[in-house]
PDB file of C-alpha atoms and ligand atoms in Angstrom:
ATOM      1  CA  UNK A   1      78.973 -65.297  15.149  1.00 77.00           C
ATOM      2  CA  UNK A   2      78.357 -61.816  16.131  1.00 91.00           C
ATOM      3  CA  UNK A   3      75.131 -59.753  15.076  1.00 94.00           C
ATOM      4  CA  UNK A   4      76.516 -56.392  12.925  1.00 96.00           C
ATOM      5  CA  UNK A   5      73.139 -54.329  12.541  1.00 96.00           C
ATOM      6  CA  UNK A   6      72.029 -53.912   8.998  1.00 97.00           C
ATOM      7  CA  UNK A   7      70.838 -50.177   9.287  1.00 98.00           C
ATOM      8  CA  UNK A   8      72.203 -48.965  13.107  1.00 98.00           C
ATOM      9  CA  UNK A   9      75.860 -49.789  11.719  1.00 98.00           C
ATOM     10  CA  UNK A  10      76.761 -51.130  15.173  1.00 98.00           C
ATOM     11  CA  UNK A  11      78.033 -54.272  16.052  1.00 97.00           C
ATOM     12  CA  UNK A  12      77.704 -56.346  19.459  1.00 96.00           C
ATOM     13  CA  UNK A  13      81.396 -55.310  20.047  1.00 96.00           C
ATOM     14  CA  UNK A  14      80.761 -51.809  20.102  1.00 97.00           C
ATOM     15  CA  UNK A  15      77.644 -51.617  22.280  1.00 97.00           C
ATOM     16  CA  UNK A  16      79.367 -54.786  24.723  1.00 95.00           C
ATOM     17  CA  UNK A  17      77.468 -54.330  28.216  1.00 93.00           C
ATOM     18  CA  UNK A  18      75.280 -51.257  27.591  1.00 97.00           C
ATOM     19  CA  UNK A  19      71.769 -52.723  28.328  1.00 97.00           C
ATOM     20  CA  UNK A  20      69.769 -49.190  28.322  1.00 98.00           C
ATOM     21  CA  UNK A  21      68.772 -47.307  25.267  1.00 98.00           C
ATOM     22  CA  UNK A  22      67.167 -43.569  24.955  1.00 98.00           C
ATOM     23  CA  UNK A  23      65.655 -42.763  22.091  1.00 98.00           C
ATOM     24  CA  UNK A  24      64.726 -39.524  20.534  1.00 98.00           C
ATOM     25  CA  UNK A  25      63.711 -38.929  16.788  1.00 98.00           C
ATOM     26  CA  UNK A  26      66.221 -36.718  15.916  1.00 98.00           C
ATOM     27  CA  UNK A  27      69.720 -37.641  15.162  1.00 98.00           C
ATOM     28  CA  UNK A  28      70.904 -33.576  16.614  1.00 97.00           C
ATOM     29  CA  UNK A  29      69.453 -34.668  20.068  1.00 98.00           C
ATOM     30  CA  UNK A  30      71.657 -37.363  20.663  1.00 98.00           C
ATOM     31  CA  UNK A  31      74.913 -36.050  21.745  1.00 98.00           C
ATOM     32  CA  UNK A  32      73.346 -33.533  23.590  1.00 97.00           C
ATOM     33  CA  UNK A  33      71.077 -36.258  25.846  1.00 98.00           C
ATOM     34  CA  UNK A  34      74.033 -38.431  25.788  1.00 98.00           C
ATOM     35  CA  UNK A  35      76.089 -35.250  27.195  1.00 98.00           C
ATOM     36  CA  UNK A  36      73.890 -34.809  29.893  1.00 97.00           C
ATOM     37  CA  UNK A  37      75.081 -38.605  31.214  1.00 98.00           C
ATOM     38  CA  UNK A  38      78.530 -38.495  31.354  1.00 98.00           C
ATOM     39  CA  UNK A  39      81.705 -38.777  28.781  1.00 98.00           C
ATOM     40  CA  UNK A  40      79.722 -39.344  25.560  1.00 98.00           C
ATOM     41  CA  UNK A  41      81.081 -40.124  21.722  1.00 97.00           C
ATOM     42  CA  UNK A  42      79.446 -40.661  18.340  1.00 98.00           C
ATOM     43  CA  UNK A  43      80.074 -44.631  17.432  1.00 98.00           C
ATOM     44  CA  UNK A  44      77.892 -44.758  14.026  1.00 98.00           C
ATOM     45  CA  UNK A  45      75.441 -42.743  11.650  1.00 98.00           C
ATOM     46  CA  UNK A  46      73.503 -43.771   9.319  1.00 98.00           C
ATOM     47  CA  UNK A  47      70.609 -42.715   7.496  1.00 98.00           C
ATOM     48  CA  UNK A  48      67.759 -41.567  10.380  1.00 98.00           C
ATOM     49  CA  UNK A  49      69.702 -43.671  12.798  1.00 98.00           C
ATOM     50  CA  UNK A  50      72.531 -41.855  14.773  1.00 98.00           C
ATOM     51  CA  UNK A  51      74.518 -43.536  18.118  1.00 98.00           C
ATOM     52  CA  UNK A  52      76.404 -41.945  20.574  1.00 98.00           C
ATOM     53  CA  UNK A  53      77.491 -43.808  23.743  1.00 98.00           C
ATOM     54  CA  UNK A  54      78.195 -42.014  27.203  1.00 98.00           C
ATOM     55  CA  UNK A  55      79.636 -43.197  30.367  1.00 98.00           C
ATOM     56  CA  UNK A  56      79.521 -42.069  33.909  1.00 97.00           C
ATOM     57  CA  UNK A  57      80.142 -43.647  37.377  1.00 95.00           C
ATOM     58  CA  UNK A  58      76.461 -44.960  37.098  1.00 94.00           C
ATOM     59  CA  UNK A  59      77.454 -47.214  34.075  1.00 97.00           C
ATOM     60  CA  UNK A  60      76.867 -46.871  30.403  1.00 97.00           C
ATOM     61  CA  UNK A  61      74.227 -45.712  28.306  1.00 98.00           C
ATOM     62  CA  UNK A  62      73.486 -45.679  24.615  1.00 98.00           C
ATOM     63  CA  UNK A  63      71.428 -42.715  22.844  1.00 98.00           C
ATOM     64  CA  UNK A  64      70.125 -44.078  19.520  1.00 98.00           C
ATOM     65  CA  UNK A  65      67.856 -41.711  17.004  1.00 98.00           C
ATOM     66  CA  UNK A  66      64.544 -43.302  15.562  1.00 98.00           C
ATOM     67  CA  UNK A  67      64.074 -41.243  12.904  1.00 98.00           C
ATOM     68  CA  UNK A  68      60.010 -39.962  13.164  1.00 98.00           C
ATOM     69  CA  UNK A  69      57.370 -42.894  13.397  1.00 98.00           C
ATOM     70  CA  UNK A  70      56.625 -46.342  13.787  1.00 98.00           C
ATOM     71  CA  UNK A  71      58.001 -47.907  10.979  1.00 98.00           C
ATOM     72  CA  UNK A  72      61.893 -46.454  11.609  1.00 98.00           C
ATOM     73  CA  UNK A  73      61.562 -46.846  15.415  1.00 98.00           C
ATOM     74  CA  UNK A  74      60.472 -50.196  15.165  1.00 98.00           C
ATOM     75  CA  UNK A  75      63.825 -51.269  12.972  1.00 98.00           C
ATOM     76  CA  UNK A  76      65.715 -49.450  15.403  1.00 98.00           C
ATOM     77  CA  UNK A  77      64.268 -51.484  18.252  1.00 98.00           C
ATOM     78  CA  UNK A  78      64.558 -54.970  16.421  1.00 98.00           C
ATOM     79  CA  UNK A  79      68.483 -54.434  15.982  1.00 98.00           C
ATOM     80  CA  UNK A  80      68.800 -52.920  19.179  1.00 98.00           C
ATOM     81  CA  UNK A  81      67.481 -56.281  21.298  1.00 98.00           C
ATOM     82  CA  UNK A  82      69.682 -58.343  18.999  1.00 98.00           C
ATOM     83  CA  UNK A  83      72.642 -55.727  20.225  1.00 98.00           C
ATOM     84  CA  UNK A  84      71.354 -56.792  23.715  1.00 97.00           C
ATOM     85  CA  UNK A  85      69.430 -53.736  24.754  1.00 98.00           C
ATOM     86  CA  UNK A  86      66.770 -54.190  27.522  1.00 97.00           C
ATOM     87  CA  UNK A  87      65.720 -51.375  28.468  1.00 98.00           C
ATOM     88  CA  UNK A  88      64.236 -48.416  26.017  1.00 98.00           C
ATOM     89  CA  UNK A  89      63.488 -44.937  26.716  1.00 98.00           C
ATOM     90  CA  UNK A  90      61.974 -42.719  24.993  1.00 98.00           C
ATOM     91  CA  UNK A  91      62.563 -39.147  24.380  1.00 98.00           C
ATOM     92  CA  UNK A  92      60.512 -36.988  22.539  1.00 98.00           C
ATOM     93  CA  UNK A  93      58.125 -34.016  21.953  1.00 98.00           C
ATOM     94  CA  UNK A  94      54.337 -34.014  21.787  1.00 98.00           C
ATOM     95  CA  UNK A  95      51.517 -32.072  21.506  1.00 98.00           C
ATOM     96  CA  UNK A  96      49.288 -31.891  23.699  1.00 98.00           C
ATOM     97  CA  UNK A  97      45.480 -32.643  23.953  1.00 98.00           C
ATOM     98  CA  UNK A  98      44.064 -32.431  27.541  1.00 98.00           C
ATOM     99  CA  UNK A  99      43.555 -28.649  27.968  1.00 97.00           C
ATOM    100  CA  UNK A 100      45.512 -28.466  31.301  1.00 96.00           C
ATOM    101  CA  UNK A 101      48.526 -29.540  29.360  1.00 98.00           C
ATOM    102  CA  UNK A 102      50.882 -26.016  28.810  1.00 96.00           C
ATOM    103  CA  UNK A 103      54.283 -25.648  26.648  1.00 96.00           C
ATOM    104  CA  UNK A 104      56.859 -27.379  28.203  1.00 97.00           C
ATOM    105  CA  UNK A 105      55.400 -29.422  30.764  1.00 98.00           C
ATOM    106  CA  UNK A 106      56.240 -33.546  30.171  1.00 98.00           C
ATOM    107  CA  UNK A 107      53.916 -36.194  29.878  1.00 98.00           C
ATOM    108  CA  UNK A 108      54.918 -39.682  31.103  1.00 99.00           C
ATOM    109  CA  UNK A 109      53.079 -42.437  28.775  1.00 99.00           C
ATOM    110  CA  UNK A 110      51.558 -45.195  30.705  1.00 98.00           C
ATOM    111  CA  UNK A 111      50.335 -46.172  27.772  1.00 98.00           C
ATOM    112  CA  UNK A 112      49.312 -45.533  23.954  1.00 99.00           C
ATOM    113  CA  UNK A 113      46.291 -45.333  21.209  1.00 98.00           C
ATOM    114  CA  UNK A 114      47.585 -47.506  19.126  1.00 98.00           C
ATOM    115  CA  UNK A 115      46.909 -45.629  16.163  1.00 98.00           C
ATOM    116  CA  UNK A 116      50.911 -46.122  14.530  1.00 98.00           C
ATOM    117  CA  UNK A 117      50.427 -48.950  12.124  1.00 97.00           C
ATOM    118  CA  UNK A 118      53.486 -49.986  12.749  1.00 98.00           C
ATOM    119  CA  UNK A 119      52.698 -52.144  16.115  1.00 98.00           C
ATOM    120  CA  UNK A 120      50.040 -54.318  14.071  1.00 98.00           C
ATOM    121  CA  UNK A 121      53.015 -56.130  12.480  1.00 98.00           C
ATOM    122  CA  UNK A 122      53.740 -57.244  15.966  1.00 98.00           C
ATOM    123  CA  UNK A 123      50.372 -57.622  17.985  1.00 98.00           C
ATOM    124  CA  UNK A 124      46.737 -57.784  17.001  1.00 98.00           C
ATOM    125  CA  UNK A 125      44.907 -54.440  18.077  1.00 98.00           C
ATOM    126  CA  UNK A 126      43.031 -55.638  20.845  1.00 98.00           C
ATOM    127  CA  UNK A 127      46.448 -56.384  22.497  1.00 98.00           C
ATOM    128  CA  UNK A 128      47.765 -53.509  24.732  1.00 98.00           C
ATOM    129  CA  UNK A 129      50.472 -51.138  24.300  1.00 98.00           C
ATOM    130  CA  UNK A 130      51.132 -50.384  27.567  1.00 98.00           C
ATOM    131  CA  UNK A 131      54.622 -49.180  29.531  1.00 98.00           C
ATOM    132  CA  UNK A 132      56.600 -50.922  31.941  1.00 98.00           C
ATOM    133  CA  UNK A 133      55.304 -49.915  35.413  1.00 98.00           C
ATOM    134  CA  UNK A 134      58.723 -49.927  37.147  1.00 97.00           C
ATOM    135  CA  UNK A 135      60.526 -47.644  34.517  1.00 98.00           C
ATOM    136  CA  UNK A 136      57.233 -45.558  34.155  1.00 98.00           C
ATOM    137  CA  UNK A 137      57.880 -45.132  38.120  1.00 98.00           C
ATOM    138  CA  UNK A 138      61.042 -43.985  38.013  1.00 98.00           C
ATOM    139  CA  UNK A 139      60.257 -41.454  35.124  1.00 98.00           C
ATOM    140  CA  UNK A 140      58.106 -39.706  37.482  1.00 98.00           C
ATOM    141  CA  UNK A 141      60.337 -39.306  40.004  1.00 98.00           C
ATOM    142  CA  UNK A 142      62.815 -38.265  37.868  1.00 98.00           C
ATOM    143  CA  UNK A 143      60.399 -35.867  37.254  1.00 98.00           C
ATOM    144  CA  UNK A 144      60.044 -34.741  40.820  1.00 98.00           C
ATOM    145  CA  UNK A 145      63.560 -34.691  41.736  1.00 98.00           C
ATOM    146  CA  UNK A 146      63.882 -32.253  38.904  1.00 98.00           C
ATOM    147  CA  UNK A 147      60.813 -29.678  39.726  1.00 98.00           C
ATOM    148  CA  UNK A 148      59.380 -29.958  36.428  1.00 98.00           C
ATOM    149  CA  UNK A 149      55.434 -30.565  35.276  1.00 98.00           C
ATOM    150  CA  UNK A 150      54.317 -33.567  34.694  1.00 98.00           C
ATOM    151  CA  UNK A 151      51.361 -35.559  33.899  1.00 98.00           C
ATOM    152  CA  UNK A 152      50.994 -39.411  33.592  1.00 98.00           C
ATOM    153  CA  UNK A 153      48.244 -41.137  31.585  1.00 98.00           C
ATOM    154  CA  UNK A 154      47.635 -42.029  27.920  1.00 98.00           C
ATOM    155  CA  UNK A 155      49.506 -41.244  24.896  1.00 99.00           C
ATOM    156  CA  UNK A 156      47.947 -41.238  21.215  1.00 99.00           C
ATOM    157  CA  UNK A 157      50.288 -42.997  18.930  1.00 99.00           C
ATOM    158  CA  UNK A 158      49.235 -41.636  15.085  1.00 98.00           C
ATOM    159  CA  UNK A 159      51.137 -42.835  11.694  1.00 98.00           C
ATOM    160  CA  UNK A 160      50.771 -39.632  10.415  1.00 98.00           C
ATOM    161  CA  UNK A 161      52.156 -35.705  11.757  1.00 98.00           C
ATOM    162  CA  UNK A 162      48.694 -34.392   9.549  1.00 97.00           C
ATOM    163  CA  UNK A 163      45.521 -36.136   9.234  1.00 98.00           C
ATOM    164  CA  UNK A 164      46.015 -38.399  11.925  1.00 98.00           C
ATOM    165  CA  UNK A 165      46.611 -35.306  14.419  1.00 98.00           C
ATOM    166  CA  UNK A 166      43.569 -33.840  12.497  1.00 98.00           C
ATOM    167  CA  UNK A 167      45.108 -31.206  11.108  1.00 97.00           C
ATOM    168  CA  UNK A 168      43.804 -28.698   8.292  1.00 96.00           C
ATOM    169  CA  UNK A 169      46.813 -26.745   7.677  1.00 93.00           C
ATOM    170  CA  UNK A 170      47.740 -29.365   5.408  1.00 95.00           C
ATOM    171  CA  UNK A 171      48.049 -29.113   1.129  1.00 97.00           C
ATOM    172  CA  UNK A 172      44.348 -30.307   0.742  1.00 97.00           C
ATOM    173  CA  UNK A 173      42.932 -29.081   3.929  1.00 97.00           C
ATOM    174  CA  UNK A 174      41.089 -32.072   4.310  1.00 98.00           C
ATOM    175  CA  UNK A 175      40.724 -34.490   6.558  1.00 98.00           C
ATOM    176  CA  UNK A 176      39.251 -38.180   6.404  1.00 98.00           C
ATOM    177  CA  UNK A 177      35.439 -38.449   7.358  1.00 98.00           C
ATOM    178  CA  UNK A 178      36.879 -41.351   9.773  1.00 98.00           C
ATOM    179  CA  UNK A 179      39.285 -38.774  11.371  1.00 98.00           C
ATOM    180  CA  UNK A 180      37.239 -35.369  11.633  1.00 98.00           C
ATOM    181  CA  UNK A 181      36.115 -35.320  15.720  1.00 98.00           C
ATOM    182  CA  UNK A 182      39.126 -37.685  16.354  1.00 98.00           C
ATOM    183  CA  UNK A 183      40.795 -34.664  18.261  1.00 98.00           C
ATOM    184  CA  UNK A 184      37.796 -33.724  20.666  1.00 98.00           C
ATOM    185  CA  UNK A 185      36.672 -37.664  21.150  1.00 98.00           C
ATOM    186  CA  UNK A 186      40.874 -38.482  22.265  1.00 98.00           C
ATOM    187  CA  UNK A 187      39.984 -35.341  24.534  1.00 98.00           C
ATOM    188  CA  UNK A 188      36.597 -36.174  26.134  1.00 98.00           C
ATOM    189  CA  UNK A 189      38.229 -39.654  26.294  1.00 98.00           C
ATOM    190  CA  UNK A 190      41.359 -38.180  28.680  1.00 98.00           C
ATOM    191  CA  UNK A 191      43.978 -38.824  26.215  1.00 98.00           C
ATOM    192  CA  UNK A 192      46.818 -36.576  27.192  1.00 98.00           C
ATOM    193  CA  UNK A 193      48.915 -36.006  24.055  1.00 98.00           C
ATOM    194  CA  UNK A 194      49.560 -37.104  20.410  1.00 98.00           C
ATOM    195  CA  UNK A 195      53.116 -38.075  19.159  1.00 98.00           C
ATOM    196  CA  UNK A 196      54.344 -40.665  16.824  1.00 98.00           C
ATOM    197  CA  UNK A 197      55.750 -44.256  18.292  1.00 98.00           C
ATOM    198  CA  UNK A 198      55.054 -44.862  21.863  1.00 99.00           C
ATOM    199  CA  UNK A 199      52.900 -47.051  20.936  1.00 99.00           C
ATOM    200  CA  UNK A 200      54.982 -49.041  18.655  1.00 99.00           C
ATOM    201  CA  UNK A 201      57.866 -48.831  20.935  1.00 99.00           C
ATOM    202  CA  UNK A 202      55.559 -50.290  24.149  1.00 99.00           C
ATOM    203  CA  UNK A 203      54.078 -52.680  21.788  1.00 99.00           C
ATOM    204  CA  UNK A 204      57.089 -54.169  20.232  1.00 98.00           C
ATOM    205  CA  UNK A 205      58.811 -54.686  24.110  1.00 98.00           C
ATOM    206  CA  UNK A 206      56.337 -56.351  25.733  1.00 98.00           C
ATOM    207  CA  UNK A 207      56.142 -58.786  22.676  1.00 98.00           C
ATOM    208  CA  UNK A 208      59.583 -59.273  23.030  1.00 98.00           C
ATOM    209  CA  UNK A 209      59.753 -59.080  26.980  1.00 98.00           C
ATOM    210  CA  UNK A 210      61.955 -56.216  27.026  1.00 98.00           C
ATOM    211  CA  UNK A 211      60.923 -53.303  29.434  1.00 98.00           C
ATOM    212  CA  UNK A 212      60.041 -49.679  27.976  1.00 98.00           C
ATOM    213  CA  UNK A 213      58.973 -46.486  29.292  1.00 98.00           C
ATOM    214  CA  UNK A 214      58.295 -42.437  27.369  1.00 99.00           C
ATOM    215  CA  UNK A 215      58.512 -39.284  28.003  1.00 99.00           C
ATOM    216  CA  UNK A 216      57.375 -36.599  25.625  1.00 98.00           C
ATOM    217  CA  UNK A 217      57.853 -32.600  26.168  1.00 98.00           C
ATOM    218  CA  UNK A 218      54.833 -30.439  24.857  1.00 98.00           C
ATOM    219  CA  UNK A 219      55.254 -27.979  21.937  1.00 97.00           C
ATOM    220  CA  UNK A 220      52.425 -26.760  21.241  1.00 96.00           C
ATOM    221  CA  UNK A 221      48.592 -27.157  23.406  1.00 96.00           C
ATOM    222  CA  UNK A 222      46.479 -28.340  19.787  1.00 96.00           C
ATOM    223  CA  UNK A 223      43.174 -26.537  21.159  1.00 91.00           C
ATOM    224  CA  UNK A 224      44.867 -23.250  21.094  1.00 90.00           C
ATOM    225  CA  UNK A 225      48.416 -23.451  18.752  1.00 83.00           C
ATOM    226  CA  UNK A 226      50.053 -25.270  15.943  1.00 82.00           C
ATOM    227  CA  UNK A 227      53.807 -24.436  15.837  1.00 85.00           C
ATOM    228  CA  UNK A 228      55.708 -23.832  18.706  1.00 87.00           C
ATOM    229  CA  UNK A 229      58.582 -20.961  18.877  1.00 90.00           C
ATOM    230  CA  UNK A 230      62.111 -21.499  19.280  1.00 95.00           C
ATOM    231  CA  UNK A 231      62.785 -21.014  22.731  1.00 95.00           C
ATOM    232  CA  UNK A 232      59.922 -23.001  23.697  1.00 95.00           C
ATOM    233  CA  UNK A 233      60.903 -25.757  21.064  1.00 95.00           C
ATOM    234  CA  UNK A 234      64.649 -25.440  23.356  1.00 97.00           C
ATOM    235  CA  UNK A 235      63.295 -25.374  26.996  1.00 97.00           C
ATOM    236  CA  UNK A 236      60.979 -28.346  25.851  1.00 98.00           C
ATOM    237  CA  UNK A 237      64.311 -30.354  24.664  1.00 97.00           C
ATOM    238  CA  UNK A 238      66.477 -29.705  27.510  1.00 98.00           C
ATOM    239  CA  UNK A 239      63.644 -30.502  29.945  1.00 98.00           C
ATOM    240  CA  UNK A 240      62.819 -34.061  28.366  1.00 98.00           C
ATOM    241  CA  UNK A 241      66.622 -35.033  28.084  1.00 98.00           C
ATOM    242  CA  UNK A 242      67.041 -33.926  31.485  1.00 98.00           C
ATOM    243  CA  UNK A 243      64.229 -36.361  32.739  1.00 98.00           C
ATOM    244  CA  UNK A 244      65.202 -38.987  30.785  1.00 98.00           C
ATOM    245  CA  UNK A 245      68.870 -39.147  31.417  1.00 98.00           C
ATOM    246  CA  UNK A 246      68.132 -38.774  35.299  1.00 98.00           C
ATOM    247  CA  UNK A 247      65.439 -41.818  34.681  1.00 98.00           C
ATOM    248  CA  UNK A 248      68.480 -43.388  33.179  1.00 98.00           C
ATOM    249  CA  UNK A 249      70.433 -42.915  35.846  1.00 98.00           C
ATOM    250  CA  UNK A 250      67.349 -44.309  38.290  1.00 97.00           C
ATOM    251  CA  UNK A 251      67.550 -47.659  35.868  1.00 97.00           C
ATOM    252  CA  UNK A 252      70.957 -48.289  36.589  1.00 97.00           C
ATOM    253  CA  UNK A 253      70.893 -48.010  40.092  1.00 96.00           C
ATOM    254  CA  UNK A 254      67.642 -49.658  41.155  1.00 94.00           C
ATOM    255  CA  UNK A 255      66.630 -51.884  38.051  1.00 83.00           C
ATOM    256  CA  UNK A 256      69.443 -53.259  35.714  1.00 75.00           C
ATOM    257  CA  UNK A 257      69.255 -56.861  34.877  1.00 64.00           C
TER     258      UNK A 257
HETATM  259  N1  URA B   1      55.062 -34.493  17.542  1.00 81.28           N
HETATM  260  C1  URA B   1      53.841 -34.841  17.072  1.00 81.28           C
HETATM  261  O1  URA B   1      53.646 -35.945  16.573  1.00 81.28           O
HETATM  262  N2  URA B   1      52.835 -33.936  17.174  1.00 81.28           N
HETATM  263  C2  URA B   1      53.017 -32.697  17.676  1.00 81.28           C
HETATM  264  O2  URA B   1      52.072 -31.897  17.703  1.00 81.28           O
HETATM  265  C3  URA B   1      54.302 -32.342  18.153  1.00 81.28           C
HETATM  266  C4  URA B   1      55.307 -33.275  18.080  1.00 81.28           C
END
C-alpha cells in the first residue's frame, strides 16, 4: 500500500526517486533554495510544512520546511524516510558564539549540543549527535568552490529561541539559575553557534541510518548583537541556499545511493 504522509501531505507517488532533502525552517525559503537547483514547483503545504520539488540535469531534489525546532523537524524527518528520503540537509540561520564568527559567514555542523529535547525521544543523551562525514565534506567544499566563510565544528542545538540562547530581552528578563553562564561556558568550550534542530536532525539519522549534514548562516555575533538587519538577514539567506544547493548538487554526483 503506499505511505500518504499525515502532516507533509505528500505521497510516495509524488516524491518517486528523489532521495535528497534540504531543509530550512521557513516555508518562504523553499522555492527560492529549490530555484537555485533547477526547474522547481510547489507539490504540497501544510501547516509549518511546505514542499517544492526542482529538477536539473544533476537529478532531483526536494526542499521541505521544518517549521522552527526539534519537535516539527523531527515529524518532518519521520515522514520523509517513509517517503524514501536518504539524505537530509539542512539549511538554516544561526547565531553565532565563537567571537571570530562575523554576519554572514556559514558554519558547517560536525556536530551538535544536544540541548533540543526533541532527540531524547530517539537516543539516550550520552549517545552522539554527530553529522555524516562524507556530506559534511562536501558542504565544505561547496563552501570553497563558492568563496564564502566558513567554519566547521560544533553546533548548540537549544529547545528554546530565549532562555536556552540565554537571552534577557525576554517578557521576564530572567533566565534559569541552570542556564545563566551557559553562553560563555558553550564559548570557552569552542562551540561555534546556537540554532534550533541540528541536533535532532543528526540524531534522528544516524538512529535510523540515514545520512545528514547542516549548514547554518550567522545573523547576528551574540557577544556583541541581538537582531540582525535586513540586508544582512538577505545576504545570510542567499549565501546558505547557495551552499546547500551546490552541496546538493556534490550528493548527486559523488554520493547517491
Ligand atoms: N536561530 C537561532 O536559534 N538563534 C539565533 O540567534 C539566530 C537564528
Amino acid at each position: 500500500m503506499t505511505y500518504h504522509a499525515y502532516h507533509l501531505h505528500l505521497s510516495q507517488e509524488m516524491v518517486q526517486g528523489v532521495r535528497v532533502a534540504l531543509i530550512p525552517g521557513a516555508p518562504e525559503r523553499c522555492s527560492e533554495i529549490a530555484d537555485f537547483f533547477g526547474e522547481s514547483h510547489q507539490i504540497a503545504y501544510n501547516r509549518e510544512y511546505r514542499s517544492v520539488i526542482s529538477e536539473s540535469r544533476e537529478g532531483k531534489i526536494l526542499v521541505v520546511s521544518s517549521g522552527i525546532g526539534g519537535p516539527s523537524l523531527a515529524i518532518a524527518i519521520e515522514e520523509l524516510v517513509r517517503l524514501g528520503i536518504r539524505y537530509f540537509l539542512r539549511v538554516g540561520t544561526c547565531g553565532a558564539i565563537a567571537a571570530d564568527l562575523n554576519p554572514v559567514d556559514l558554519v558547517v555542523s560536525e556536530g551538535a549540543v544536544r540541548l533540543d529535547g526533541t532527540s531524547g525521544h530517539y537516543a539516550p543523551l550520552p549517545y552522539p549527535a554527530c553529522a555524516d562525514t562524507e556530506v559534511t565534506t562536501l558542504i565544505v567544499r561547496a563552501c570553497r568552490e563558492l568563496g564564502f566563510p566558513y567554519r566547521a565544528g560544533i553546533t548548540c542545538s537549544s529547545a528554546t529561541f530565549y532562555p536556552g540562547q540565554e537571552r534577557y530581552d525576554t517578557f521576564t528578563g530572567y533566565v534559569i539559575r541552570e542556564l545563566q553562564g551557559s553562553l560563555d561556558e558553550w564559548r570557552r568550550l569552542g562551540v561555534l553557534n546556537y540554532e534550533m534542530e541540528t541536533a535532532t536532525l543528526f540524531t534522528m539519522a544516524r538512529v535510523f541510518g540515514m545520512r545528514a549534514g547542516a549548514v547554518c548562516a550567522v545573523l547576528v555575533n551574540r557577544l556583541t548583537s541581538e537582531e540582525p538587519d535586513h540586508a544582512t538577514y538577505k545576504e545570510a539567506e542567499s549565501r546558505v541556499s547557495r551552499a546547500a544547493v551546490q552541496t546538493a548538487k556534490l550528493i548527486l554526483k559523488e554520493l547517491i545511493w
